[in-house]
PDB file of C-alpha atoms in Angstrom:
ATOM      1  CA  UNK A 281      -2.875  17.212  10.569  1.00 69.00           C
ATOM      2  CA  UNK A 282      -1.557  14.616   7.923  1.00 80.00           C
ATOM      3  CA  UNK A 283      -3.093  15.153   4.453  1.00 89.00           C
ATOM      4  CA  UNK A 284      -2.354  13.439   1.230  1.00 94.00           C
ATOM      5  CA  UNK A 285      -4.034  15.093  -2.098  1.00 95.00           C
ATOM      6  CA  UNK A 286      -3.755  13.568  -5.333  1.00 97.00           C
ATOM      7  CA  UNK A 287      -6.433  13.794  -8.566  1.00 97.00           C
ATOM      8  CA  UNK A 288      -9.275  11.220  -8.061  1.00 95.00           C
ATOM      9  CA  UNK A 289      -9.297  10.299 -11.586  1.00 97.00           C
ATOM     10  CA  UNK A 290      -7.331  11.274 -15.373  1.00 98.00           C
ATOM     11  CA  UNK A 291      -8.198  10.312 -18.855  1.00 98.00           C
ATOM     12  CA  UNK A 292      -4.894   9.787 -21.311  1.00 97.00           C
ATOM     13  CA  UNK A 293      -4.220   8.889 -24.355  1.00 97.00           C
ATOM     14  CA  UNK A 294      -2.228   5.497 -25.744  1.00 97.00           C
ATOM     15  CA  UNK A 295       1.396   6.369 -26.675  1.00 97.00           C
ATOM     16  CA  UNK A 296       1.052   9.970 -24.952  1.00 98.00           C
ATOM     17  CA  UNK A 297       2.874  11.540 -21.760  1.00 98.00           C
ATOM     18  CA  UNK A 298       0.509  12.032 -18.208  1.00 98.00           C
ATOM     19  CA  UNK A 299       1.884  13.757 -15.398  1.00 98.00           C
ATOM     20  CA  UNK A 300      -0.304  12.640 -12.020  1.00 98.00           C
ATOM     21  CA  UNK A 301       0.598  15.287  -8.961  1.00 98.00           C
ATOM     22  CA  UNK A 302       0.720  14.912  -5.527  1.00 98.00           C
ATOM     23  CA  UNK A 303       0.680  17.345  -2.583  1.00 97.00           C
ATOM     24  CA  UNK A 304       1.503  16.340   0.869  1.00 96.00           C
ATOM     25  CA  UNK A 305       1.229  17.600   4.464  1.00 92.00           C
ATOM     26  CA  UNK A 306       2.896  15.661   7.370  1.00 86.00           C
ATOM     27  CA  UNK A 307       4.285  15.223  10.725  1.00 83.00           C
ATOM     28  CA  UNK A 308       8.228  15.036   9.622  1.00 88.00           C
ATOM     29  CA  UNK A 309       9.285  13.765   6.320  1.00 91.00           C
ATOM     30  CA  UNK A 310      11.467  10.785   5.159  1.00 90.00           C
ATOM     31  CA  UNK A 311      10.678  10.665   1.538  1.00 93.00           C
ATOM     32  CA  UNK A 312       7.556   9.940  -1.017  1.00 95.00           C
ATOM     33  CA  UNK A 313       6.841   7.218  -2.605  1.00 95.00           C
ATOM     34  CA  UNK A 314       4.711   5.831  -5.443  1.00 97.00           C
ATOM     35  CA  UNK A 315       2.670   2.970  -6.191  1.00 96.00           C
ATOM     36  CA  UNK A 316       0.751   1.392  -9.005  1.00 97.00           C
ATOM     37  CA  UNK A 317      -2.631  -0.669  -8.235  1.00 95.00           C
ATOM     38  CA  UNK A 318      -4.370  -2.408 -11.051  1.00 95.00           C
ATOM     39  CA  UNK A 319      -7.944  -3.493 -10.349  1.00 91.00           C
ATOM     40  CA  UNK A 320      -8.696  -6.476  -7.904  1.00 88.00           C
ATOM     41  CA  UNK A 321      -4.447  -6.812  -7.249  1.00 92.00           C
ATOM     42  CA  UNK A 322      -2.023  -5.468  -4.251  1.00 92.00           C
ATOM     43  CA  UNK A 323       0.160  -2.375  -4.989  1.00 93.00           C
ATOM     44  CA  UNK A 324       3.349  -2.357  -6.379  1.00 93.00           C
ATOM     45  CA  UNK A 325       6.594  -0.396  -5.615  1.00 92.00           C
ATOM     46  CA  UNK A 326       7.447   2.185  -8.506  1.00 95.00           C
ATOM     47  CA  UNK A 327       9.323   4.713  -6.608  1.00 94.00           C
ATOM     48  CA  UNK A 328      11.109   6.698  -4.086  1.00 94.00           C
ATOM     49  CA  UNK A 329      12.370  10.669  -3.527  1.00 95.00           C
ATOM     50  CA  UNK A 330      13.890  11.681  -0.758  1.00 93.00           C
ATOM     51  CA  UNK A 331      15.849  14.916  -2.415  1.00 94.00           C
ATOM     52  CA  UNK A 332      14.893  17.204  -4.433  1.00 96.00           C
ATOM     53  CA  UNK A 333      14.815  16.837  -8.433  1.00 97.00           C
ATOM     54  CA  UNK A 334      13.418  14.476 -10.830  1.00 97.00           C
ATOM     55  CA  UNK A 335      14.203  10.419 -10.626  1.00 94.00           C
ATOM     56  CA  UNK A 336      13.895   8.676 -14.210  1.00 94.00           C
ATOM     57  CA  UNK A 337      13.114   4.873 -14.085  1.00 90.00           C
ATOM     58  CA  UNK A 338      12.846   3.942 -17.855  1.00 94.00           C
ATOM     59  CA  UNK A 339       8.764   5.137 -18.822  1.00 96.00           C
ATOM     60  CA  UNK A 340       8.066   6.184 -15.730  1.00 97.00           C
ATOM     61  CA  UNK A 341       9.872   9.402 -13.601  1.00 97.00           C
ATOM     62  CA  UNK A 342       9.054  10.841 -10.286  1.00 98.00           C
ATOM     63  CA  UNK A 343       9.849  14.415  -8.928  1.00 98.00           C
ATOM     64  CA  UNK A 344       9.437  15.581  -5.370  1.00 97.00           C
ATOM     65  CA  UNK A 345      10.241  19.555  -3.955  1.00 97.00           C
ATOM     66  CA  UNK A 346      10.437  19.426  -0.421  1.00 96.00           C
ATOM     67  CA  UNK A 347       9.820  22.866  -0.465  1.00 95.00           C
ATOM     68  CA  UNK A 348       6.633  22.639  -1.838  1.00 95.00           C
ATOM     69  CA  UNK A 349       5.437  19.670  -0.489  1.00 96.00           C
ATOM     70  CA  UNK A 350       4.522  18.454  -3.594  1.00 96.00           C
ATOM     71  CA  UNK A 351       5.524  15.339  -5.960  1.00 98.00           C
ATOM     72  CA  UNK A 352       4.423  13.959  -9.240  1.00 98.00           C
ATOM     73  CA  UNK A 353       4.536  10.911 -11.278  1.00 98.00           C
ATOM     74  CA  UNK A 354       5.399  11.203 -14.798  1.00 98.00           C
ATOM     75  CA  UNK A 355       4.202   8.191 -17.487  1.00 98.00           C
ATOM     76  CA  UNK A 356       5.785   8.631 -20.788  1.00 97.00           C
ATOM     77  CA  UNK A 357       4.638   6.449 -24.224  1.00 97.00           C
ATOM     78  CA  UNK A 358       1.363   5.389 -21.926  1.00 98.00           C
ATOM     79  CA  UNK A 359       0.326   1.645 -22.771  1.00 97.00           C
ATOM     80  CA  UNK A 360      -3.006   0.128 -22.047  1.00 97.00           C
ATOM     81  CA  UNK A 361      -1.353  -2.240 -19.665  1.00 97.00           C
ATOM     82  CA  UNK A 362      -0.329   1.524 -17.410  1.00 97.00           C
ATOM     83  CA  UNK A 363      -4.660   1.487 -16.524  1.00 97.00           C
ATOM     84  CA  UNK A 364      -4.752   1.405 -12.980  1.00 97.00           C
ATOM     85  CA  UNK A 365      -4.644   3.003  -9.670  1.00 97.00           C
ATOM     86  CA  UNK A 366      -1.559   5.495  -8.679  1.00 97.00           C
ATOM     87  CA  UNK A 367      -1.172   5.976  -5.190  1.00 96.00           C
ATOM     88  CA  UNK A 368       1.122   8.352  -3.168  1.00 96.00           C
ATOM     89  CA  UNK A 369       2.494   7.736  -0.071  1.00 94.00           C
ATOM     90  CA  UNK A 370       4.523  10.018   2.104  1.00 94.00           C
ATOM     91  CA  UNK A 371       6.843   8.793   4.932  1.00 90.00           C
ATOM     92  CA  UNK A 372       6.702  10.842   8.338  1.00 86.00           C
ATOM     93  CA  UNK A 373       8.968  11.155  11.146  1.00 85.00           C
ATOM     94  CA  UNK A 374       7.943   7.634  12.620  1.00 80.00           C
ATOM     95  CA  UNK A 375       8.834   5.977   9.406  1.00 79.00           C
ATOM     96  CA  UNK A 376       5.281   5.713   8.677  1.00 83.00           C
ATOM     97  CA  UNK A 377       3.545   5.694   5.401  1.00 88.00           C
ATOM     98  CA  UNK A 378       0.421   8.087   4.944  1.00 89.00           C
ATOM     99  CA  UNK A 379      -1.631   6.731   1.573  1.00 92.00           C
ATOM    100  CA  UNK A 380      -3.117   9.282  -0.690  1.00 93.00           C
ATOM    101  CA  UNK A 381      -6.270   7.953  -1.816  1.00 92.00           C
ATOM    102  CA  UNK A 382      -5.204   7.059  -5.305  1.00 95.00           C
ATOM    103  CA  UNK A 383      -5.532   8.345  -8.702  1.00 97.00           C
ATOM    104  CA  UNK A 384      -7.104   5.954 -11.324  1.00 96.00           C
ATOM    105  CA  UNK A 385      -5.217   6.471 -14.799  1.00 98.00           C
ATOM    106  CA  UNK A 386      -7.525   5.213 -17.582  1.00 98.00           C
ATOM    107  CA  UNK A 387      -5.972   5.054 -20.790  1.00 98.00           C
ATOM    108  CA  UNK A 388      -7.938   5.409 -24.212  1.00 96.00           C
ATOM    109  CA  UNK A 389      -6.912   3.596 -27.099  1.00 94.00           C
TER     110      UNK A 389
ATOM    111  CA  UNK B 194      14.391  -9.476  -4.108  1.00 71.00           C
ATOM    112  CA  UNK B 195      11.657  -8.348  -1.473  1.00 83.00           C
ATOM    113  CA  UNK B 196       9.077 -10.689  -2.228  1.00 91.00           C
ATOM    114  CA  UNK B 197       6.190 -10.840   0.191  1.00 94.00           C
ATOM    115  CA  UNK B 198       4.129 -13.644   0.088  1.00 95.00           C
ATOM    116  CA  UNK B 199       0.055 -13.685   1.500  1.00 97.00           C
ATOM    117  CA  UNK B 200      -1.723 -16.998   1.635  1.00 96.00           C
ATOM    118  CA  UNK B 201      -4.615 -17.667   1.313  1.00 96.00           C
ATOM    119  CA  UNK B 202      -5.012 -15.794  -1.451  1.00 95.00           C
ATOM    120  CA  UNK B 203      -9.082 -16.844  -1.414  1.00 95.00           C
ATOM    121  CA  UNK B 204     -11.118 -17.439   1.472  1.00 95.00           C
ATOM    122  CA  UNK B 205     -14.897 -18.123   1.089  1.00 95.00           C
ATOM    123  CA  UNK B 206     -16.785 -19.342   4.642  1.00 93.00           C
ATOM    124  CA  UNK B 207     -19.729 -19.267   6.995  1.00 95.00           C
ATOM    125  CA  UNK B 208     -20.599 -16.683   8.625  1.00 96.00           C
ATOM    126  CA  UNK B 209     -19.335 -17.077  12.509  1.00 95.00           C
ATOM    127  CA  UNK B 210     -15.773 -19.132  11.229  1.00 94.00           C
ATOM    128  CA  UNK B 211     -12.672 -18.112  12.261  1.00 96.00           C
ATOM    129  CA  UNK B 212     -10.389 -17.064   9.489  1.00 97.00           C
ATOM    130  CA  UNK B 213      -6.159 -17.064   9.283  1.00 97.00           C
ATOM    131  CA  UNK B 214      -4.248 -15.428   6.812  1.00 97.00           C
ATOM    132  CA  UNK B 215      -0.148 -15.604   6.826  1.00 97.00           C
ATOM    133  CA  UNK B 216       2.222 -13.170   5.617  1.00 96.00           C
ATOM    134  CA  UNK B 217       5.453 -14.112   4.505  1.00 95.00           C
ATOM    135  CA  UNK B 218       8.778 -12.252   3.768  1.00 93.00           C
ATOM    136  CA  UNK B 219      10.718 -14.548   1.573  1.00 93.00           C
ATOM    137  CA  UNK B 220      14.337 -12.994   0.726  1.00 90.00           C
ATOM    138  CA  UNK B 221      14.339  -9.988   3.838  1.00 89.00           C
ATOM    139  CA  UNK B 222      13.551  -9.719   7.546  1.00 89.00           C
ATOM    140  CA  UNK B 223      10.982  -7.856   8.442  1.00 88.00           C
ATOM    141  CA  UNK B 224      10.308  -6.088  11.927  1.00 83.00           C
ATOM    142  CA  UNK B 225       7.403  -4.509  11.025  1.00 89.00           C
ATOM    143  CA  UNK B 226       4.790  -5.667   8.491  1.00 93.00           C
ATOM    144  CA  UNK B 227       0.826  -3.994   8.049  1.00 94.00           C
ATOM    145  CA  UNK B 228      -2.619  -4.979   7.621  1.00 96.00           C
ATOM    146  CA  UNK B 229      -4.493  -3.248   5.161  1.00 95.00           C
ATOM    147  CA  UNK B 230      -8.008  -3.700   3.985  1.00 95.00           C
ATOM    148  CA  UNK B 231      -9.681  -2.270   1.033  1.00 93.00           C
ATOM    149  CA  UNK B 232     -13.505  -2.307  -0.204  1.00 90.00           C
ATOM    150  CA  UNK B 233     -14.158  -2.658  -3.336  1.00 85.00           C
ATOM    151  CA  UNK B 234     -13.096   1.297  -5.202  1.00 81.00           C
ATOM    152  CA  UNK B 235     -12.003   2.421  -1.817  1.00 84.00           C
ATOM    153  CA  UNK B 236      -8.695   3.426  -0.921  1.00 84.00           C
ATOM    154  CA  UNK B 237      -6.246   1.193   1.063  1.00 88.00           C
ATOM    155  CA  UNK B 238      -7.215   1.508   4.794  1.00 91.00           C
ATOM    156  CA  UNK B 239      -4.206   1.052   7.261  1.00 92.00           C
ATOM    157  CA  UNK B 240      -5.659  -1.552   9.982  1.00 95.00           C
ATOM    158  CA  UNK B 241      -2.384  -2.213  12.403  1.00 95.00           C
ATOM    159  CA  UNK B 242       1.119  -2.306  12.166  1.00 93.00           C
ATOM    160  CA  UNK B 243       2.959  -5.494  13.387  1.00 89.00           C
ATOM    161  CA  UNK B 244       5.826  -5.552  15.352  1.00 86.00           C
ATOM    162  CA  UNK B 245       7.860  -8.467  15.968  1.00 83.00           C
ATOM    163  CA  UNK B 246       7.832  -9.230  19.264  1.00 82.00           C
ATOM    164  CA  UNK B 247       5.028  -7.090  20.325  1.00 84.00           C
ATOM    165  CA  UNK B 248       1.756  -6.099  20.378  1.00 88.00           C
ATOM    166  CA  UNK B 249       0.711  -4.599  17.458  1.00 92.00           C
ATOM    167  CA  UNK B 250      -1.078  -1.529  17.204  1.00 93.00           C
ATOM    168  CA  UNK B 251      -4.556  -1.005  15.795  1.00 95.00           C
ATOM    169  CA  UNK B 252      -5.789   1.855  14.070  1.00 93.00           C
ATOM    170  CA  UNK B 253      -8.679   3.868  15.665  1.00 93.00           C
ATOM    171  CA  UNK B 254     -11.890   2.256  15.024  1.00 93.00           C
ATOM    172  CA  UNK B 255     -10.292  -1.229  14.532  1.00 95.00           C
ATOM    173  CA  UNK B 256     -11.552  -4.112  17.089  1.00 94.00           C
ATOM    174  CA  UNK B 257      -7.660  -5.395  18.310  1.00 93.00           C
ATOM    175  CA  UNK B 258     -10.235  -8.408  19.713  1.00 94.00           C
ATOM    176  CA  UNK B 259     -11.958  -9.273  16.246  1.00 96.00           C
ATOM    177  CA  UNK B 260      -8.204  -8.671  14.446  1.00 97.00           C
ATOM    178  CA  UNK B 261      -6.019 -11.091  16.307  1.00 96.00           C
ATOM    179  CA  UNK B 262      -2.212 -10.120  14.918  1.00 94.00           C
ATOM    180  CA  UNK B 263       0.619 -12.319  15.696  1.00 91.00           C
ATOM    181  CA  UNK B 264       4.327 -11.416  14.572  1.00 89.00           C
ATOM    182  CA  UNK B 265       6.253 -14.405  15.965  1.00 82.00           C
ATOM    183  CA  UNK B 266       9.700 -14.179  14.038  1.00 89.00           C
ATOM    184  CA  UNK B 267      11.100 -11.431  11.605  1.00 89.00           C
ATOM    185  CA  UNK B 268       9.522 -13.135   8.651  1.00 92.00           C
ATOM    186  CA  UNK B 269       6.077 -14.231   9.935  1.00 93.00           C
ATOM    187  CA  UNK B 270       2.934 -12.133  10.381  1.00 94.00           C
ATOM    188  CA  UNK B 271      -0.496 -13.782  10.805  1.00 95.00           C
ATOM    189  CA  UNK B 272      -4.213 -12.238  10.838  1.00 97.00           C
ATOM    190  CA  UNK B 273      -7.101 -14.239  12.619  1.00 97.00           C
ATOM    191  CA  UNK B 274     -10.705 -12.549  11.657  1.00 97.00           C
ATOM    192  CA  UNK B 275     -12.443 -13.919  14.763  1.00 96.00           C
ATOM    193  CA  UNK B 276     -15.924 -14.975  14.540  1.00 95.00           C
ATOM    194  CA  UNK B 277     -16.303 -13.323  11.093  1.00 95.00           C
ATOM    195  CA  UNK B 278     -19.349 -11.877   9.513  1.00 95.00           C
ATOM    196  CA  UNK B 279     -20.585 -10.811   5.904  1.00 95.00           C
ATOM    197  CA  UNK B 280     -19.664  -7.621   6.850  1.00 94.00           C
ATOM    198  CA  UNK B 281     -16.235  -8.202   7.284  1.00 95.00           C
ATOM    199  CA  UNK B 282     -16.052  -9.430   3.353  1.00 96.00           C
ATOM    200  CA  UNK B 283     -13.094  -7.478   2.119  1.00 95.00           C
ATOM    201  CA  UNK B 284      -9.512  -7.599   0.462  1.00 96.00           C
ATOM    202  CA  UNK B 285      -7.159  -7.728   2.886  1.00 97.00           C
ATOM    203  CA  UNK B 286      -3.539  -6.726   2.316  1.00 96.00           C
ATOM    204  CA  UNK B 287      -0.316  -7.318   4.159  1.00 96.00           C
ATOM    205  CA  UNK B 288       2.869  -5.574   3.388  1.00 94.00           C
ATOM    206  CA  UNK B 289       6.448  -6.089   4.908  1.00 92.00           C
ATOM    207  CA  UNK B 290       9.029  -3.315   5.267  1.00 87.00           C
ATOM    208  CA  UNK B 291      13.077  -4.031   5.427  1.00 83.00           C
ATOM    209  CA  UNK B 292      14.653  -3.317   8.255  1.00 77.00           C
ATOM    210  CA  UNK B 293      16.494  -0.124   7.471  1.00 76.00           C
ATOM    211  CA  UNK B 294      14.731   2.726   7.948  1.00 73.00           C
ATOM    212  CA  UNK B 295      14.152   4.347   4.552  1.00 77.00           C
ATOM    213  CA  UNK B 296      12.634   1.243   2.683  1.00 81.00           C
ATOM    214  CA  UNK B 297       9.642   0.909   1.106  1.00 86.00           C
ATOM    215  CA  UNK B 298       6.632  -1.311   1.836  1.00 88.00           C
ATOM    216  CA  UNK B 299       6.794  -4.776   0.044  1.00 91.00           C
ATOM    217  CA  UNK B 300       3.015  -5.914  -0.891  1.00 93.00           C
ATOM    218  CA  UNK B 301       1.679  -9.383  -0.788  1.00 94.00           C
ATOM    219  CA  UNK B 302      -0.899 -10.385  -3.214  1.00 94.00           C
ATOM    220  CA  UNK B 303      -3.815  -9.937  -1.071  1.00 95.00           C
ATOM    221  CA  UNK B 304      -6.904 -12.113   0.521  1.00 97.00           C
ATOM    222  CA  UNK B 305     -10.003 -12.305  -0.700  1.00 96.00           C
ATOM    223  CA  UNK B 306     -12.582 -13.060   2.135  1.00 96.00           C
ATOM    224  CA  UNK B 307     -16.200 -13.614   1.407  1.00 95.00           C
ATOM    225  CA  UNK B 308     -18.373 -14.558   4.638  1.00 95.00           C
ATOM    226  CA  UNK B 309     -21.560 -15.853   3.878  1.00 93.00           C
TER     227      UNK B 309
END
């Protein structure tokens, strides 16, 4: 079957690093990609992996080993503003997207 | 660029009234955009992908009668809740994907229905 497992739910601190993990399980793979959801909005694109190693996008860096089947978001200097919802996505082999469920990131002050 | 646009982006009506929502890719073509719905703290929930051209496909457990989808040209995707009822009160979602294959989805900014 498909399956998508990510942390329901992290605590961080303002100005600190979080790392947010996903593993995956699918039919085929063409990549992984993550989201950000604030309350009450639609999602927003953060980023891609489709090979192996780490992808750096100012704050915010994603890593993906195929191997493993597993990913992870990494938020560096956390603001307030990076509260929300962090959801994982993985791409089968019909181009598909299969949604984790989310992990909500709430950052203390 | 890839700027998806959902209107209305508020909906409030009687219970038994017919609701459209549009979805609009402004700078890309899109063959295939999605319907997504999401209860409040719930995670996004994949209701049918829409193909231009052709039928879309529904989701298990989603009524393809109640969720009329229409995806007339390659920027253009529409959503008619049929006959709608409190319980069908949600956020719905549409998102567009370029055409090459290994593109992510584009969200709109979501509709709010309320059915009273």
């Amino acid at each position: 079957g498909q399956n998508i497992d990510q942390p329901t739910e992290m605590t961080a601190t303002e100005g600190a690093i979080v790392q947010i993990n996903c593993t995956y399980q699918t039919s085929g793979f063409n990549g992984l990609f993550w989201y950000q959801q604030h309350a009450g909005e639609a999602p927003t694109f953060l980023s891609y992996n489709v090979l192996d190693g780490l992808e750096e996008k100012g704050r915010f860096s994603s890593f993906l080993s195929r191997s493993k089947g597993y990913s992870y978001l990494l938020l560096k200097e956390l603001q307030m503003k990076d509260s929300a919802s962090y959801l994982c996505a993985s791409m089968d082999s019909n181009y598909q997207l299969i949604w984790g469920a989310g992990t909500k990131l709430i950052i203390k002050p | 660029g890839a700027v998806v646009s959902q209107h209305p982006s508020w909906v409030i009506c009687k219970s038994g009234t017919s609701v459209k929502i549009e979805c609009r890719s402004l700078d890309f073509q899109a063959t295939t955009m999605f319907w997504y719905r999401q209860f409040p703290k719930q995670s996004l929930m994949l209701m049918a992908t829409s193909n231009e051209g052709s039928k879309a496909t529904y989701e298990q457990g989603v009524e393809k009668d109640k969720f009329l989808i229409n995806h007339a040209s390659l920027t253009l995707s529409t959503l008619t809740v049929t006959s709608a009822h409190p319980e069908d009160s949600s956020f719905y979602i549409c998102s567009a994907k370029e055409v090459a294959e290994y593109q992510p989805q584009h969200f709109g900014d979501g509709t709010r229905l309320s059915i009273l």
